[in-house]
XYZ file of C-alpha atoms in Angstrom:
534
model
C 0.000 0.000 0.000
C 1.290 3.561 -0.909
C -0.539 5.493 1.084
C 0.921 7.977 3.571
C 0.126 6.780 6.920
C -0.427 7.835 11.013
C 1.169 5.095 13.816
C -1.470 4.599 16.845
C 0.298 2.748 19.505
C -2.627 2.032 21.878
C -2.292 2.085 25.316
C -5.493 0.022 25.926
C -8.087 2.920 26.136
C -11.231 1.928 25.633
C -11.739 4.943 22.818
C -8.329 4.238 20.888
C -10.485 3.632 17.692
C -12.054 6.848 17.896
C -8.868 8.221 17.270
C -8.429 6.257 14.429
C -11.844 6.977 12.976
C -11.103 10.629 13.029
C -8.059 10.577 11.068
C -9.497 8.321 8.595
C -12.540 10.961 8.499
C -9.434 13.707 7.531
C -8.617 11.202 4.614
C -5.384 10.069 6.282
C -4.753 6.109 6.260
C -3.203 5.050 10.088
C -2.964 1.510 11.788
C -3.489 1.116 15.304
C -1.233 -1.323 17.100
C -0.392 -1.989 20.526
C 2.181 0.114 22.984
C 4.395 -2.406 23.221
C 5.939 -2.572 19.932
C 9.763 -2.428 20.016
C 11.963 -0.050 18.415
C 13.122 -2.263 16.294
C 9.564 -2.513 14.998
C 8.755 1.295 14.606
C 11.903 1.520 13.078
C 10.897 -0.936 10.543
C 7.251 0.063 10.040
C 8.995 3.666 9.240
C 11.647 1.935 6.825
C 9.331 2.851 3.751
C 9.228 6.790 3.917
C 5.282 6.920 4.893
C 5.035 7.166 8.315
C 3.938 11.031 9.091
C 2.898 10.708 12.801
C 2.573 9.107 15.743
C -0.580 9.131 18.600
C -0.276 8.216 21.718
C -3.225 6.710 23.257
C -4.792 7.462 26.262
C -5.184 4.265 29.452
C -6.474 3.350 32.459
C -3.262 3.048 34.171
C -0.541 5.110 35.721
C 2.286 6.260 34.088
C 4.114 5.858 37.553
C 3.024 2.573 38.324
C 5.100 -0.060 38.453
C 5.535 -2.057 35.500
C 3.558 0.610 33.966
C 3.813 0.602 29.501
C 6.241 3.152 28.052
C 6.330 4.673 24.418
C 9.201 3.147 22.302
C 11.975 5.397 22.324
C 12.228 5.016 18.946
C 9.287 7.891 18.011
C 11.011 10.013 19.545
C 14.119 9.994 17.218
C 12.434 9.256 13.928
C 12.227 12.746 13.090
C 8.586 13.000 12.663
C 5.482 14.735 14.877
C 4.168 12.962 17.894
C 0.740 13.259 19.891
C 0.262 11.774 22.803
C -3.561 12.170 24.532
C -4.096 11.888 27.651
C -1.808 8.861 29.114
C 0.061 9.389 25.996
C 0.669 13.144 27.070
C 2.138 12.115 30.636
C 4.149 9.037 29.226
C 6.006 11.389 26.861
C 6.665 13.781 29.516
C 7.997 11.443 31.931
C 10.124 9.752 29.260
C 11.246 13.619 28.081
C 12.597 14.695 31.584
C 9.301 15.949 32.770
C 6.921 15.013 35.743
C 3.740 13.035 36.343
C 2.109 13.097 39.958
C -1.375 11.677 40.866
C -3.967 14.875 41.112
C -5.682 15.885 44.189
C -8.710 16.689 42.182
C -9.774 14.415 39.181
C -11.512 15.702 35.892
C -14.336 14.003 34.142
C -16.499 15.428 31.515
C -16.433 18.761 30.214
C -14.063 21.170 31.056
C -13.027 24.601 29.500
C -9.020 25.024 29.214
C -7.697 28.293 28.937
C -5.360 28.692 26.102
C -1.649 30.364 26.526
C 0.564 31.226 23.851
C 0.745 30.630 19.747
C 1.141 26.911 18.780
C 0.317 24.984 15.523
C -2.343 22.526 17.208
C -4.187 25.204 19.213
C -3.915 28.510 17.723
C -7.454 30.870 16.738
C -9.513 27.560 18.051
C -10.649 29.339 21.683
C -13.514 31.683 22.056
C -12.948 35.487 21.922
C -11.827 34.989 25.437
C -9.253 32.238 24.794
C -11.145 29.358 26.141
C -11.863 25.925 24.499
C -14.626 22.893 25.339
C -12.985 19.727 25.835
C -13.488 16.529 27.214
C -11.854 15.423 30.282
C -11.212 12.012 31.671
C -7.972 11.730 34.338
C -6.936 11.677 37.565
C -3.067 12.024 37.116
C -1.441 15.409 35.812
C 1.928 16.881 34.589
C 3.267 19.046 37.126
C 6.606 19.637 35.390
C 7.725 20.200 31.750
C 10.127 18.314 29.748
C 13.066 20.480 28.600
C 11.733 22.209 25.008
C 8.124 22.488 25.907
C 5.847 25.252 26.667
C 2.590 25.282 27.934
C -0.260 25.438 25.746
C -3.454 25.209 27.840
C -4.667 25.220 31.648
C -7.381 24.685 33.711
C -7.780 25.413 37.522
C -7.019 21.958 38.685
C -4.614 21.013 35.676
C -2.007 23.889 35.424
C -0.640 21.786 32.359
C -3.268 21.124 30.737
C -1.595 20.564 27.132
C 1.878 20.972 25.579
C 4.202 21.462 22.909
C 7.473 21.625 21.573
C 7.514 23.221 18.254
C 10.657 22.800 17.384
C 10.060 18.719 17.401
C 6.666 18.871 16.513
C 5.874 17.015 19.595
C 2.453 17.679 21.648
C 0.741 16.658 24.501
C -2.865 17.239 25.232
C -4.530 15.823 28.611
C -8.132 16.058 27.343
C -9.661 13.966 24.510
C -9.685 15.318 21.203
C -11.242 12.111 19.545
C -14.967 12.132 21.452
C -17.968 14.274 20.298
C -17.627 15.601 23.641
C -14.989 18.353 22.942
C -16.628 19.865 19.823
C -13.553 21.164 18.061
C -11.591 17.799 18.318
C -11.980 16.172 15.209
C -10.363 19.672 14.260
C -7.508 19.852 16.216
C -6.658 16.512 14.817
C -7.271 16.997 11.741
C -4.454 19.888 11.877
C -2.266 17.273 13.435
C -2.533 14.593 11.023
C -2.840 17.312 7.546
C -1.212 20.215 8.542
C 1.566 19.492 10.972
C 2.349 15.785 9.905
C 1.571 17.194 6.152
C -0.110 13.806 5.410
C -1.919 13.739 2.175
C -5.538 13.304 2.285
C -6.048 10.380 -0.180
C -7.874 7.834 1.497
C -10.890 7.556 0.154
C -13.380 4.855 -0.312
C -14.232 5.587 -4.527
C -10.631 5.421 -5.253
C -9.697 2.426 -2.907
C -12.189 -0.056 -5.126
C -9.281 -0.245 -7.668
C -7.057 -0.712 -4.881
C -8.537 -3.540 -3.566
C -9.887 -5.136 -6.472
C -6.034 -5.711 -7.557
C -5.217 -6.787 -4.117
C -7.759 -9.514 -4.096
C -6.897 -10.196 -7.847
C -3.165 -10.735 -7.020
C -4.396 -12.829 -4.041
C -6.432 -15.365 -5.478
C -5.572 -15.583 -8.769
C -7.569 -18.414 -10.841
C -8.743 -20.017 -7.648
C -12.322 -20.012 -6.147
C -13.782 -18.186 -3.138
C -16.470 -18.960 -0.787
C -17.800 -16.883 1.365
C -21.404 -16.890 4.198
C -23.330 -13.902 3.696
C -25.485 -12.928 6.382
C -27.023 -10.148 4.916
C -25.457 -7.807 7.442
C -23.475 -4.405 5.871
C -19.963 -6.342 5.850
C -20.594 -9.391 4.602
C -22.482 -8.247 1.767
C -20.053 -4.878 0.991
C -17.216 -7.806 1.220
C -19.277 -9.658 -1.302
C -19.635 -6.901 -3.944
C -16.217 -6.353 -4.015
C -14.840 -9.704 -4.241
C -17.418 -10.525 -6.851
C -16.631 -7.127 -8.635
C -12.456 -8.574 -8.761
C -13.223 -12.307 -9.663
C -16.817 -12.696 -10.828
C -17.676 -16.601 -10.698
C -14.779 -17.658 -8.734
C -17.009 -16.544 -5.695
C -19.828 -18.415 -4.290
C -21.501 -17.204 -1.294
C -23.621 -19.075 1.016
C -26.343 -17.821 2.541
C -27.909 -19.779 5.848
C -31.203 -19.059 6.917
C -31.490 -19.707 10.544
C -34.772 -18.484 11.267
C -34.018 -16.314 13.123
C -33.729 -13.415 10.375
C -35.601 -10.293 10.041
C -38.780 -9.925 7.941
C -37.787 -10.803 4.186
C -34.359 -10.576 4.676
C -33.908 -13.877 3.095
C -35.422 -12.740 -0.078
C -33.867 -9.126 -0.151
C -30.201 -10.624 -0.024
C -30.859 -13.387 -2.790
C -32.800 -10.669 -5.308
C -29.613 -8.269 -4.295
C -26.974 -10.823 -5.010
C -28.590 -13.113 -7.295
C -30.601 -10.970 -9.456
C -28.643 -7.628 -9.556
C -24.937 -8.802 -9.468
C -25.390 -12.089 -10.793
C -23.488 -13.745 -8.101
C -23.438 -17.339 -7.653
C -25.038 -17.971 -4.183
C -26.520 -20.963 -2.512
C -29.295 -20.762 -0.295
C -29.761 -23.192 2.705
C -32.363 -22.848 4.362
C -31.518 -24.263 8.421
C -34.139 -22.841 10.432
C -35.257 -26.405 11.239
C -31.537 -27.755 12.505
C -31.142 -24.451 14.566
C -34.763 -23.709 16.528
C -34.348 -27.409 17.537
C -31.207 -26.780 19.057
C -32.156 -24.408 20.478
C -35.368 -25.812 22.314
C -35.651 -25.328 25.987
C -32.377 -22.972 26.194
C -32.846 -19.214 27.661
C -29.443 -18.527 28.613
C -28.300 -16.041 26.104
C -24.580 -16.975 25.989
C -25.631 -20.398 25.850
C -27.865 -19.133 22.798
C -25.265 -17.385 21.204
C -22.755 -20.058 21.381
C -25.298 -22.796 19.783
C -26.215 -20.378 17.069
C -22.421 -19.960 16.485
C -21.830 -23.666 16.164
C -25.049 -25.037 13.970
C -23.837 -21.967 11.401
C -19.918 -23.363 11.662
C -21.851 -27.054 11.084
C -23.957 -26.039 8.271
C -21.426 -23.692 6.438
C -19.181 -27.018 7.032
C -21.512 -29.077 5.012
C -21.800 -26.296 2.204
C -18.328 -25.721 2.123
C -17.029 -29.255 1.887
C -19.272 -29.700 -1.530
C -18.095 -26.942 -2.928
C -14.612 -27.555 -1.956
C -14.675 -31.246 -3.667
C -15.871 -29.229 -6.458
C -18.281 -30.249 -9.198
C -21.567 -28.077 -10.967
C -18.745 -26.154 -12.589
C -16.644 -25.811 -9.832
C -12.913 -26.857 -9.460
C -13.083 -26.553 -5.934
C -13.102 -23.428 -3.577
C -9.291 -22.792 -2.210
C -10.622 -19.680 -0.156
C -12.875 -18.842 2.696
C -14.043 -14.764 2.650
C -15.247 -13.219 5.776
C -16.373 -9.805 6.560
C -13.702 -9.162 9.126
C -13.346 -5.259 9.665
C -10.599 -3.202 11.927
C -12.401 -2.774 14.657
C -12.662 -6.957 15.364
C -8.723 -6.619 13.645
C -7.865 -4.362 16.842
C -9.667 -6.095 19.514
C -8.199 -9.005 18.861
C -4.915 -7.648 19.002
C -5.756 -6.075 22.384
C -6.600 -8.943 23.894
C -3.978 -10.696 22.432
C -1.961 -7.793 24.342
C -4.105 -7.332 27.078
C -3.806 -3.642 27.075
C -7.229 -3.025 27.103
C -9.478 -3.490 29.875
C -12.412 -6.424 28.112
C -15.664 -4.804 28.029
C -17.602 -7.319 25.116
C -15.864 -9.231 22.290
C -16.593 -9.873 19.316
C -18.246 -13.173 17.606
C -16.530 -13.455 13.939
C -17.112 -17.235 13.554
C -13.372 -18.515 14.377
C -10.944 -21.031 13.654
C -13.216 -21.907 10.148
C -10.194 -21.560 7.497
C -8.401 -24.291 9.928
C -11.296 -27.000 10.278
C -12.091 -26.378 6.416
C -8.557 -26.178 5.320
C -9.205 -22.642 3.302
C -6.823 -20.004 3.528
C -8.482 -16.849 4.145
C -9.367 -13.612 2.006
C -10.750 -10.184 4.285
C -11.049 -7.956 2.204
C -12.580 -5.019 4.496
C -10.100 -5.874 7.274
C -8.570 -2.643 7.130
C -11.536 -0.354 6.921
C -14.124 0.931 9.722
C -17.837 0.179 9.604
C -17.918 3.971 8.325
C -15.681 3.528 5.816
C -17.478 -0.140 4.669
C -20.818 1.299 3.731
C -19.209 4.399 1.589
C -17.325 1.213 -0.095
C -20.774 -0.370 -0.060
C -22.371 2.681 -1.764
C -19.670 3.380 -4.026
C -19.510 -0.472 -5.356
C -23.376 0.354 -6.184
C -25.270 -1.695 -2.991
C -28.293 0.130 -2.324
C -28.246 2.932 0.105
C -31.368 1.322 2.211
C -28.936 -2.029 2.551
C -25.961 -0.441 3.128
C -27.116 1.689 6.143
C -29.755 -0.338 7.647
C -29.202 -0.523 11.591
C -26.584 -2.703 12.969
C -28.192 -6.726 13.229
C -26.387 -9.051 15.559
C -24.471 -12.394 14.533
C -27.292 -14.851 16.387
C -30.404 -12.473 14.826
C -33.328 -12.421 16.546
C -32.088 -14.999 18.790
C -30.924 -12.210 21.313
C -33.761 -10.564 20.708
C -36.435 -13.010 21.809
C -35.584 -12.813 25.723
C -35.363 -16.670 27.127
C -36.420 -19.402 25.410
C -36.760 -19.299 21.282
C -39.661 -20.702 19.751
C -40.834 -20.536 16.125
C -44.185 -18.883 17.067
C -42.245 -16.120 18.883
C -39.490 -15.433 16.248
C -42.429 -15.350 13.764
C -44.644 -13.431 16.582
C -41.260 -10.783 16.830
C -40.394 -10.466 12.987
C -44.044 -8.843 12.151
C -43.726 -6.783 15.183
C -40.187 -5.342 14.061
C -41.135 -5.049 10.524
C -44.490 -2.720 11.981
C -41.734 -0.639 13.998
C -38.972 -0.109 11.021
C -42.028 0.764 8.347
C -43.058 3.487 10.491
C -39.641 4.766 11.303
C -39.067 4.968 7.816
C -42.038 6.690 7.197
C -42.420 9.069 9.522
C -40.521 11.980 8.628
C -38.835 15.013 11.194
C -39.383 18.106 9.270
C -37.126 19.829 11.000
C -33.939 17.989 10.212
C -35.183 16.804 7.287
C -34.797 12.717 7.583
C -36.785 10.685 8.541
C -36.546 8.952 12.672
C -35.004 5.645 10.660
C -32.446 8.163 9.625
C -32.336 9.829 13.123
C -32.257 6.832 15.132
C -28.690 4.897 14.913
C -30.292 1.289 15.911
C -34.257 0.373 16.091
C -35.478 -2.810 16.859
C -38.407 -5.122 18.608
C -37.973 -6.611 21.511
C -39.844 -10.124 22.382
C -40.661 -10.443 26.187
C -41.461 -13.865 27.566
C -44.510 -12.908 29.330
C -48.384 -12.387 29.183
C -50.544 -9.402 30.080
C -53.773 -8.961 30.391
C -56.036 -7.050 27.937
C -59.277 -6.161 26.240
C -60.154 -5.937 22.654
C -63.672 -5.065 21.693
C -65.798 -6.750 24.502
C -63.149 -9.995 25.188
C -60.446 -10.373 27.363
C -57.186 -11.247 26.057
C -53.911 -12.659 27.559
C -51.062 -12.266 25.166
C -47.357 -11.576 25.010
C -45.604 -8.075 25.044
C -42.589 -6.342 23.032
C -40.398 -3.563 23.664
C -39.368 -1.097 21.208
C -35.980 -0.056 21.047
C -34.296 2.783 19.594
C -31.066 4.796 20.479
C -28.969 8.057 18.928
C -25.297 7.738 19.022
C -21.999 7.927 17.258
C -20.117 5.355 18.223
C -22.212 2.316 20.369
C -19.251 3.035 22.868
C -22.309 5.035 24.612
C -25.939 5.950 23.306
C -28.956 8.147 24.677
C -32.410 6.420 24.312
C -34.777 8.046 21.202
C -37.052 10.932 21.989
C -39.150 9.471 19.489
C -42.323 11.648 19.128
C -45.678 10.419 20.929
C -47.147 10.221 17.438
C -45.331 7.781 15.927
C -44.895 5.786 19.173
C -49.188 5.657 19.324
C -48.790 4.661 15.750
C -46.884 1.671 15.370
C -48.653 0.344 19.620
C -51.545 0.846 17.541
C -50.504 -1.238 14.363
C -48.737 -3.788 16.233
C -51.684 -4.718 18.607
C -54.108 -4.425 15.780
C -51.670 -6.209 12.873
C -49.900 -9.173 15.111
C -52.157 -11.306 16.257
C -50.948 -12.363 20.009
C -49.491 -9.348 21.465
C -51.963 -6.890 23.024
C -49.038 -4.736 25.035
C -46.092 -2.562 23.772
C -43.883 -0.586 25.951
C -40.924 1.707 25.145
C -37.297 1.078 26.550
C -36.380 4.452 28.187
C -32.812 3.378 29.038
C -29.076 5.088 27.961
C -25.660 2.928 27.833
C -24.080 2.712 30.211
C -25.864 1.636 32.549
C -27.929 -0.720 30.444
C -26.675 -1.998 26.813
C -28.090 -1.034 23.526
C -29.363 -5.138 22.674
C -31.264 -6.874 25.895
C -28.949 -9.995 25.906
């Protein structure tokens, strides 16, 4: 690849990707890879004349601590810019000559920082009275500066609030530039990454389709490709782009577990089958996988059986394709939708930098038991970056952004045990609640709440209530509706959704779906609770 490129050595901060998703936002290509790298290894990632900057992440830990993670020395004689946020401020002052002490009083949240001084990263971004918004998360502090620097911000509690020696192009900021919460941050590093760094903006999704479609080219050559589309944004964008670079050599495989969403079957096999002309074999497993799944309600003991009837059935699928035959000389490769987000986390665990708040469930260890080697195409791209490709490689806009849809389906979304008669109970219900999203329209802003809304989904509750329609009683089941604004699932705010459309789709849904007579509203933010119910 000859694209200029940012280093993020990650401390194991639980927004290190953030950082990356804002410099690919300013066009810039970076990797992220974990703190611990050796010299030798920055050296060596530098050897080919594109490295333009480094980041330092921010952590949980102490910079004092024992045993605590240090920044190869190695940045710091390469020549080139450095940031370091937060931790990766006080880590480069301590390794400088300067001093990190624990603070008497911690900052979290928003803080103003008073600005001191011209620098490159800073300058003409404060108010008229030289203050700045930021977003604050730390309990340790410089209290002395590395020989070279100057101050560039303060606060009352923070005297040292952010730093810089211009000489070196090396800067520290204690606050967090990458999270919506400082409004000017995706600014600030922009100007690192473009202005100081001088990286050249040329990452961009239209022109990376030739890009990739010679990398996949080169990598498979006359061989065949197989790959299990789920219908989901990165199997599918993966699937455009492979078929777009070797036509026929791909089959997908698409596995109906019935636990899909309303017509999603049919959507993906007109999209794929009628549109691109992609060969794709349907299974349909809904059978195999509901009996599995009888009498479970555990939902990691859900996820886990809906994780190994797919690896079972994609087995079976694979293994006749591999042997070859109905035109085929036998599929060499398995595809998967692998993006940098699961490429990082599994890194940081690997690591164990980060402190493990979820993982991720990529089906694993597949290329091994089928004896495939392994084409990701999208592994270096963010889910951001996937549906532009998705867009761009002509995927309709309505399947490119639809709301995130987990790996086991509606499996997690049918609290306790799954049975046919709820999943089939759930899907009308969900397809009710996404219509009128869709539908219903926020003058205002101009897009409709589907638009406003960054997931939306039903909810199936294992209970009955009590109700009355016309002069009868009823006892029926319930759903929850679901839907939350955010920017980056790390946290989200629950929909104001407006009592209209709420009245609406109760009103549908109780009249429509025969066997629910209740619908409620979840009125809960992450944290505390999570965005899905299991």
């Amino acid at each position: 690849m000859s694209h200029q490129k940012i280093l993020i050595l990650d401390f194991g901060s639980q927004v290190t990707q953030l950082i990356a998703r804002r410099v690919r936002e300013a066009h810039v290509y970076c990797e992220v890879h974990p703190c611990d790298v050796s010299s030798d290894w920055v050296r060596s990632f530098a050897a080919d004349g594109l490295l333009k900057g480094i980041i330092l992440s921010g952590s949980h830990a102490s910079v004092y601590a024992d045993e605590t993670d240090r920044a190869p020395e190695a940045i710091f004689d390469l020549g080139i810019p450095v940031l370091g946020i937060c931790y990766g401020m006080q880590t480069m002052a301590q390794q400088l000559g300067g001093k990190v002490e624990s603070g008497q009083q911690r900052e979290f949240g928003h803080a103003q920082i008073q600005l001191h001084g011209d620098n490159h990263l800073l300058q003409g971004l404060g108010d008229a009275n030289g203050q700045l918004q930021v977003w604050m998360s730390h309990g340790d502090k410089v209290t002395e500066l590395p020989a070279g620097f100057k101050r560039m911000a303060s606060t009352p509690s923070c005297p040292i609030a952010a730093f810089a020696d211009e000489q070196r192009r090396f800067y520290g900021v204690q606050f967090h530039p990458e999270v919506t919460h400082t409004p000017l941050g995706h600014q600030i590093l922009q100007r690192f990454v473009r202005d100081i760094c001088g990286a050249t903006p040329d990452w961009v999704m239209a022109d990376y389709i030739a890009e990739a479609v010679e990398k996949i080219r080169a990598q498979v050559g006359d061989e065949e490709v197989i790959l299990g589309l789920s219908g989901g944004v990165d199997s599918s964008v993966a699937a455009a782009l492979i078929h777009r670079a070797i036509g026929d050599q791909l089959t997908c495989v698409f596995v109906d577990h019935g636990l899909l969403r309303k017509d999603e079957g049919k959507m993906v096999i007109d999209m794929f089958a009628g549109k691109l002309h992609a060969n794709i074999v349907a299974v349909d497993a809904s059978e195999q996988f509901l009996g599995h799944l009888q009498g479970v309600s555990d939902p990691e003991q859900k996820r886990k059986i809906i994780g190994r009837e797919f690896v079972e059935v994609f087995k079976a699928e694979a293994a006749r394709l591999k042997a070859g035959g109905q035109g085929h000389q036998g599929a060499t490769f398995l595809a998967q939708g692998t993006i940098y987000p699961d490429v990082i986390e599994s890194g940081g665990a690997k690591s164990k930098k980060a402190v493990t708040i979820k993982s991720h469930h990529n089906v694993g260890g597949l290329p091994e038991q089928l004896g495939l080697k392994l084409l990701e195409p999208l592994r270096e791209l963010f889910k951001d970056e996937v549906r532009e490709l998705g867009v761009a490689l002509g995927l309709p806009p309505e399947m490119v952004y639809r709301h995130p849809f987990p790996g086991p389906g509606l499996g997690v979304r049918i609290l306790g045990e799954i049975k046919k008669e709820y999943a089939d109970l759930l899907r009308e219900a969900d397809a009710i609640f996404i219509e009128e999203l869709r539908n219903f329209r926020d003058e205002a802003a101009g897009k409709t709440w589907y638009d406003l809304t960054s997931q939306a989904f039903t909810v199936f509750l294992p209970v009955k209530s009590v109700g009355v329609m016309g002069d009868g009683r009823t006892y029926e089941y319930v759903v929850a509706l679901r839907a939350v604004q955010t920017s980056d699932f790390m946290t989200a705010d629950w929909a104001e959704l407006p009592y209209a459309l709420l009245k609406k789709v109760s009103s549908r849904i109780i009249n429509e779906v025969r066997g629910i007579n209740r619908v409620t509203y979840d009125v809960s933010s992450k944290p505390p609770a999570t965005i899905e119910w299991e």
